[in-house]
PDB file of C-alpha atoms in Angstrom:
ATOM      1  CA  ALA A   1     -10.979  -2.649  40.402  1.00  0.00           C
ATOM      2  CA  ARG A   2      -9.632  -0.383  42.349  1.00  0.00           C
ATOM      3  CA  ALA A   3      -7.195   2.890  41.430  1.00  0.00           C
ATOM      4  CA  GLY A   4      -3.585   0.772  40.919  1.00  0.00           C
ATOM      5  CA  GLN A   5      -5.297  -2.129  40.344  1.00  0.00           C
ATOM      6  CA  ILE A   6      -5.164  -3.941  36.565  1.00  0.00           C
ATOM      7  CA  ARG A   7      -8.446  -6.427  36.140  1.00  0.00           C
ATOM      8  CA  ARG A   8      -8.397  -8.516  33.210  1.00  0.00           C
ATOM      9  CA  ALA A   9     -11.930 -10.293  32.215  1.00  0.00           C
ATOM     10  CA  PRO A  10     -12.000 -13.711  31.404  1.00  0.00           C
ATOM     11  CA  GLY A  11     -10.668 -14.152  27.844  1.00  0.00           C
ATOM     12  CA  ARG A  12      -9.758 -11.381  27.224  1.00  0.00           C
ATOM     13  CA  ALA A  13      -5.960 -10.980  26.084  1.00  0.00           C
ATOM     14  CA  GLY A  14      -4.806  -7.877  27.773  1.00  0.00           C
ATOM     15  CA  PRO A  15      -4.703  -4.616  28.902  1.00  0.00           C
ATOM     16  CA  PRO A  16      -3.429  -2.079  26.014  1.00  0.00           C
ATOM     17  CA  LEU A  17      -6.740   0.287  26.091  1.00  0.00           C
ATOM     18  CA  LEU A  18      -7.232   0.349  29.738  1.00  0.00           C
ATOM     19  CA  LEU A  19      -3.424   1.691  29.571  1.00  0.00           C
ATOM     20  CA  ARG A  20      -3.807   4.164  27.744  1.00  0.00           C
ATOM     21  CA  MET A  21      -6.944   5.391  30.204  1.00  0.00           C
ATOM     22  CA  TYR A  22      -4.173   5.090  33.226  1.00  0.00           C
ATOM     23  CA  TRP A  23      -1.612   7.358  31.425  1.00  0.00           C
ATOM     24  CA  TRP A  24      -4.848   9.693  31.095  1.00  0.00           C
ATOM     25  CA  LEU A  25      -5.324   9.731  34.835  1.00  0.00           C
ATOM     26  CA  SER A  26      -2.490   9.977  35.791  1.00  0.00           C
ATOM     27  CA  LEU A  27      -2.140  13.124  34.031  1.00  0.00           C
ATOM     28  CA  GLN A  28      -5.126  14.070  36.380  1.00  0.00           C
ATOM     29  CA  GLU A  29      -4.553  16.079  39.973  1.00  0.00           C
ATOM     30  CA  GLY A  30      -5.838  13.279  42.820  1.00  0.00           C
ATOM     31  CA  GLN A  31      -5.659  10.188  40.585  1.00  0.00           C
ATOM     32  CA  PRO A  32      -2.389   7.654  40.613  1.00  0.00           C
ATOM     33  CA  ILE A  33       0.544   8.599  39.290  1.00  0.00           C
ATOM     34  CA  TYR A  34       1.542   5.819  36.831  1.00  0.00           C
ATOM     35  CA  LEU A  35       5.097   6.341  34.507  1.00  0.00           C
ATOM     36  CA  ALA A  36       6.652   3.113  32.385  1.00  0.00           C
ATOM     37  CA  VAL A  37       9.926   2.681  32.725  1.00  0.00           C
ATOM     38  CA  LYS A  38      11.205  -0.899  29.611  1.00  0.00           C
ATOM     39  CA  GLY A  39       7.486  -1.224  28.801  1.00  0.00           C
ATOM     40  CA  VAL A  40       6.307  -1.943  32.767  1.00  0.00           C
ATOM     41  CA  VAL A  41       3.838   0.598  34.018  1.00  0.00           C
ATOM     42  CA  PHE A  42       4.781   1.671  37.803  1.00  0.00           C
ATOM     43  CA  ASP A  43       2.942   3.329  40.386  1.00  0.00           C
ATOM     44  CA  VAL A  44       4.538   6.130  41.277  1.00  0.00           C
ATOM     45  CA  THR A  45       2.131   8.080  43.791  1.00  0.00           C
ATOM     46  CA  SER A  46       4.092   7.758  46.656  1.00  0.00           C
ATOM     47  CA  GLY A  47       7.213   9.338  45.392  1.00  0.00           C
ATOM     48  CA  LYS A  48       4.716  12.658  44.490  1.00  0.00           C
ATOM     49  CA  GLU A  49       7.294  14.864  45.448  1.00  0.00           C
ATOM     50  CA  PHE A  50       8.976  14.084  42.645  1.00  0.00           C
ATOM     51  CA  TYR A  51       6.163  12.883  40.185  1.00  0.00           C
ATOM     52  CA  GLY A  52       3.649  14.995  41.579  1.00  0.00           C
ATOM     53  CA  LYS A  53       2.408  17.797  39.435  1.00  0.00           C
ATOM     54  CA  GLY A  54       5.004  21.026  39.276  1.00  0.00           C
ATOM     55  CA  ALA A  55       7.729  18.141  40.766  1.00  0.00           C
ATOM     56  CA  PRO A  56      10.701  17.388  38.976  1.00  0.00           C
ATOM     57  CA  TYR A  57      10.446  14.137  37.375  1.00  0.00           C
ATOM     58  CA  ASN A  58       7.024  14.915  36.537  1.00  0.00           C
ATOM     59  CA  ALA A  59       7.932  14.928  32.448  1.00  0.00           C
ATOM     60  CA  LEU A  60       8.469  10.807  32.989  1.00  0.00           C
ATOM     61  CA  VAL A  61       4.431  10.795  33.687  1.00  0.00           C
ATOM     62  CA  GLY A  62       2.315   9.050  31.629  1.00  0.00           C
ATOM     63  CA  LYS A  63       4.466   7.207  29.067  1.00  0.00           C
ATOM     64  CA  ASP A  64       7.252   5.323  28.938  1.00  0.00           C
ATOM     65  CA  SER A  65      10.667   7.525  29.463  1.00  0.00           C
ATOM     66  CA  THR A  66      13.048   4.253  29.599  1.00  0.00           C
ATOM     67  CA  ARG A  67      15.377   6.889  27.408  1.00  0.00           C
ATOM     68  CA  GLY A  68      15.131   9.354  29.456  1.00  0.00           C
ATOM     69  CA  VAL A  69      15.488   7.057  32.560  1.00  0.00           C
ATOM     70  CA  ALA A  70      18.658   5.725  30.791  1.00  0.00           C
ATOM     71  CA  LYS A  71      19.777   8.818  29.253  1.00  0.00           C
ATOM     72  CA  MET A  72      18.743  11.173  33.309  1.00  0.00           C
ATOM     73  CA  SER A  73      16.898  12.959  30.757  1.00  0.00           C
ATOM     74  CA  LEU A  74      14.081  15.075  31.091  1.00  0.00           C
ATOM     75  CA  ASP A  75      14.619  16.334  27.297  1.00  0.00           C
ATOM     76  CA  PRO A  76      11.276  15.826  25.301  1.00  0.00           C
ATOM     77  CA  ALA A  77      12.789  14.366  22.782  1.00  0.00           C
ATOM     78  CA  ASP A  78      14.449  11.485  25.224  1.00  0.00           C
ATOM     79  CA  LEU A  79      10.895  10.718  26.718  1.00  0.00           C
ATOM     80  CA  THR A  80      10.235   7.587  24.487  1.00  0.00           C
ATOM     81  CA  HIS A  81      10.037   3.901  25.073  1.00  0.00           C
ATOM     82  CA  ASP A  82      13.518   3.892  22.135  1.00  0.00           C
ATOM     83  CA  THR A  83      16.815   2.595  23.251  1.00  0.00           C
ATOM     84  CA  THR A  84      18.929   2.679  20.012  1.00  0.00           C
ATOM     85  CA  GLY A  85      21.687   4.415  20.094  1.00  0.00           C
ATOM     86  CA  LEU A  86      22.273   4.473  23.922  1.00  0.00           C
ATOM     87  CA  THR A  87      25.217   3.614  25.214  1.00  0.00           C
ATOM     88  CA  GLU A  88      26.504   1.007  27.474  1.00  0.00           C
ATOM     89  CA  GLU A  89      26.965   2.885  30.435  1.00  0.00           C
ATOM     90  CA  GLU A  90      23.560   4.544  29.997  1.00  0.00           C
ATOM     91  CA  LEU A  91      22.265   0.925  28.946  1.00  0.00           C
ATOM     92  CA  LYS A  92      24.039  -0.143  32.506  1.00  0.00           C
ATOM     93  CA  SER A  93      22.345   2.917  34.290  1.00  0.00           C
ATOM     94  CA  LEU A  94      19.002   1.955  32.847  1.00  0.00           C
ATOM     95  CA  ASP A  95      19.196  -0.985  34.777  1.00  0.00           C
ATOM     96  CA  ASP A  96      20.294  -0.101  37.872  1.00  0.00           C
ATOM     97  CA  ILE A  97      17.714   2.915  38.186  1.00  0.00           C
ATOM     98  CA  PHE A  98      15.717   0.116  36.704  1.00  0.00           C
ATOM     99  CA  ASN A  99      16.099  -2.652  39.813  1.00  0.00           C
ATOM    100  CA  ASN A 100      16.997  -0.393  42.689  1.00  0.00           C
ATOM    101  CA  VAL A 101      14.754   2.401  42.392  1.00  0.00           C
ATOM    102  CA  TYR A 102      11.677   1.325  40.182  1.00  0.00           C
ATOM    103  CA  LYS A 103      11.148  -2.161  41.198  1.00  0.00           C
ATOM    104  CA  ALA A 104      12.510  -1.609  44.666  1.00  0.00           C
ATOM    105  CA  LYS A 105      10.134   0.936  45.604  1.00  0.00           C
ATOM    106  CA  TYR A 106       6.890   1.093  43.209  1.00  0.00           C
ATOM    107  CA  PRO A 107       4.049  -1.444  42.686  1.00  0.00           C
ATOM    108  CA  ILE A 108       4.077  -2.635  38.938  1.00  0.00           C
ATOM    109  CA  VAL A 109       0.846  -1.822  37.726  1.00  0.00           C
ATOM    110  CA  GLY A 110       0.903  -3.102  34.093  1.00  0.00           C
ATOM    111  CA  TYR A 111       2.828  -3.185  30.841  1.00  0.00           C
ATOM    112  CA  THR A 112       2.436  -1.424  27.517  1.00  0.00           C
ATOM    113  CA  SER A 113       1.700  -2.785  24.885  1.00  0.00           C
ATOM    114  CA  ARG A 114       4.818  -2.913  23.100  1.00  0.00           C
ATOM    115  CA  ARG A 115       5.523  -5.417  25.762  1.00  0.00           C
ATOM    116  CA  ILE A 116       2.695  -7.570  25.741  1.00  0.00           C
ATOM    117  CA  LEU A 117       1.829  -7.188  21.769  1.00  0.00           C
ATOM    118  CA  ASN A 118       4.318  -7.976  18.809  1.00  0.00           C
ATOM    119  CA  GLU A 119       4.730  -4.962  16.228  1.00  0.00           C
ATOM    120  CA  ASP A 120       2.576  -6.751  14.157  1.00  0.00           C
ATOM    121  CA  GLY A 121      -0.720  -6.402  17.306  1.00  0.00           C
ATOM    122  CA  SER A 122      -0.498  -9.812  17.396  1.00  0.00           C
ATOM    123  CA  PRO A 123       0.462 -11.393  21.245  1.00  0.00           C
ATOM    124  CA  ASN A 124       3.608 -11.997  22.021  1.00  0.00           C
ATOM    125  CA  LEU A 125       3.715 -15.156  23.641  1.00  0.00           C
ATOM    126  CA  ASP A 126       7.264 -15.430  25.324  1.00  0.00           C
ATOM    127  CA  PHE A 127       5.268 -12.574  27.986  1.00  0.00           C
ATOM    128  CA  LYS A 128       4.170 -13.976  30.645  1.00  0.00           C
ATOM    129  CA  PRO A 129       3.162 -12.160  33.348  1.00  0.00           C
ATOM    130  CA  GLU A 130       3.321 -14.386  36.483  1.00  0.00           C
ATOM    131  CA  ASP A 131       6.905 -14.414  35.433  1.00  0.00           C
ATOM    132  CA  GLN A 132       7.080 -10.935  36.340  1.00  0.00           C
ATOM    133  CA  PRO A 133       7.875  -9.561  39.493  1.00  0.00           C
ATOM    134  CA  HIS A 134       5.349  -7.912  41.864  1.00  0.00           C
ATOM    135  CA  PHE A 135       2.643  -8.268  39.748  1.00  0.00           C
ATOM    136  CA  SER A 136      -0.667 -10.228  40.037  1.00  0.00           C
ATOM    137  CA  ILE A 137      -3.464 -10.898  37.562  1.00  0.00           C
ATOM    138  CA  LYS A 138      -6.870 -11.405  39.097  1.00  0.00           C
ATOM    139  CA  ASP A 139      -9.917 -12.278  36.752  1.00  0.00           C
ATOM    140  CA  GLU A 140     -13.004 -10.060  36.977  1.00  0.00           C
ATOM    141  CA  PHE A 141     -16.349 -11.741  38.040  1.00  0.00           C
TER     142      PHE A 141
END
């Protein structure tokens, strides 16, 4: 698979291990830059001046930073997927930024395991990649 493209081998459930590898790669110089918001992994390499090493939003890279995006916070305690306790205003801000910045500007390259798996690790049968915008799954040949 080329950088930034997730491929799924026939009969394989999903990419959690592959996403962990992408997280690691996104922290390496010269590699694609990935971050997740609301369990959706975006390739933000084209925004390197914002997300690259030493850039203002680099703290968001390599993790699901949903709470930090909602609160417009780079505090390490906020760089998590957890949205518990966010205000209505913060949740609205999260949706606005998710739709008007990330989905509008950056390609989706995958999903976090929290989005595609249930808490017990079983597949989330309600998750359908084909219903997600800007994303396609390619079978490995």
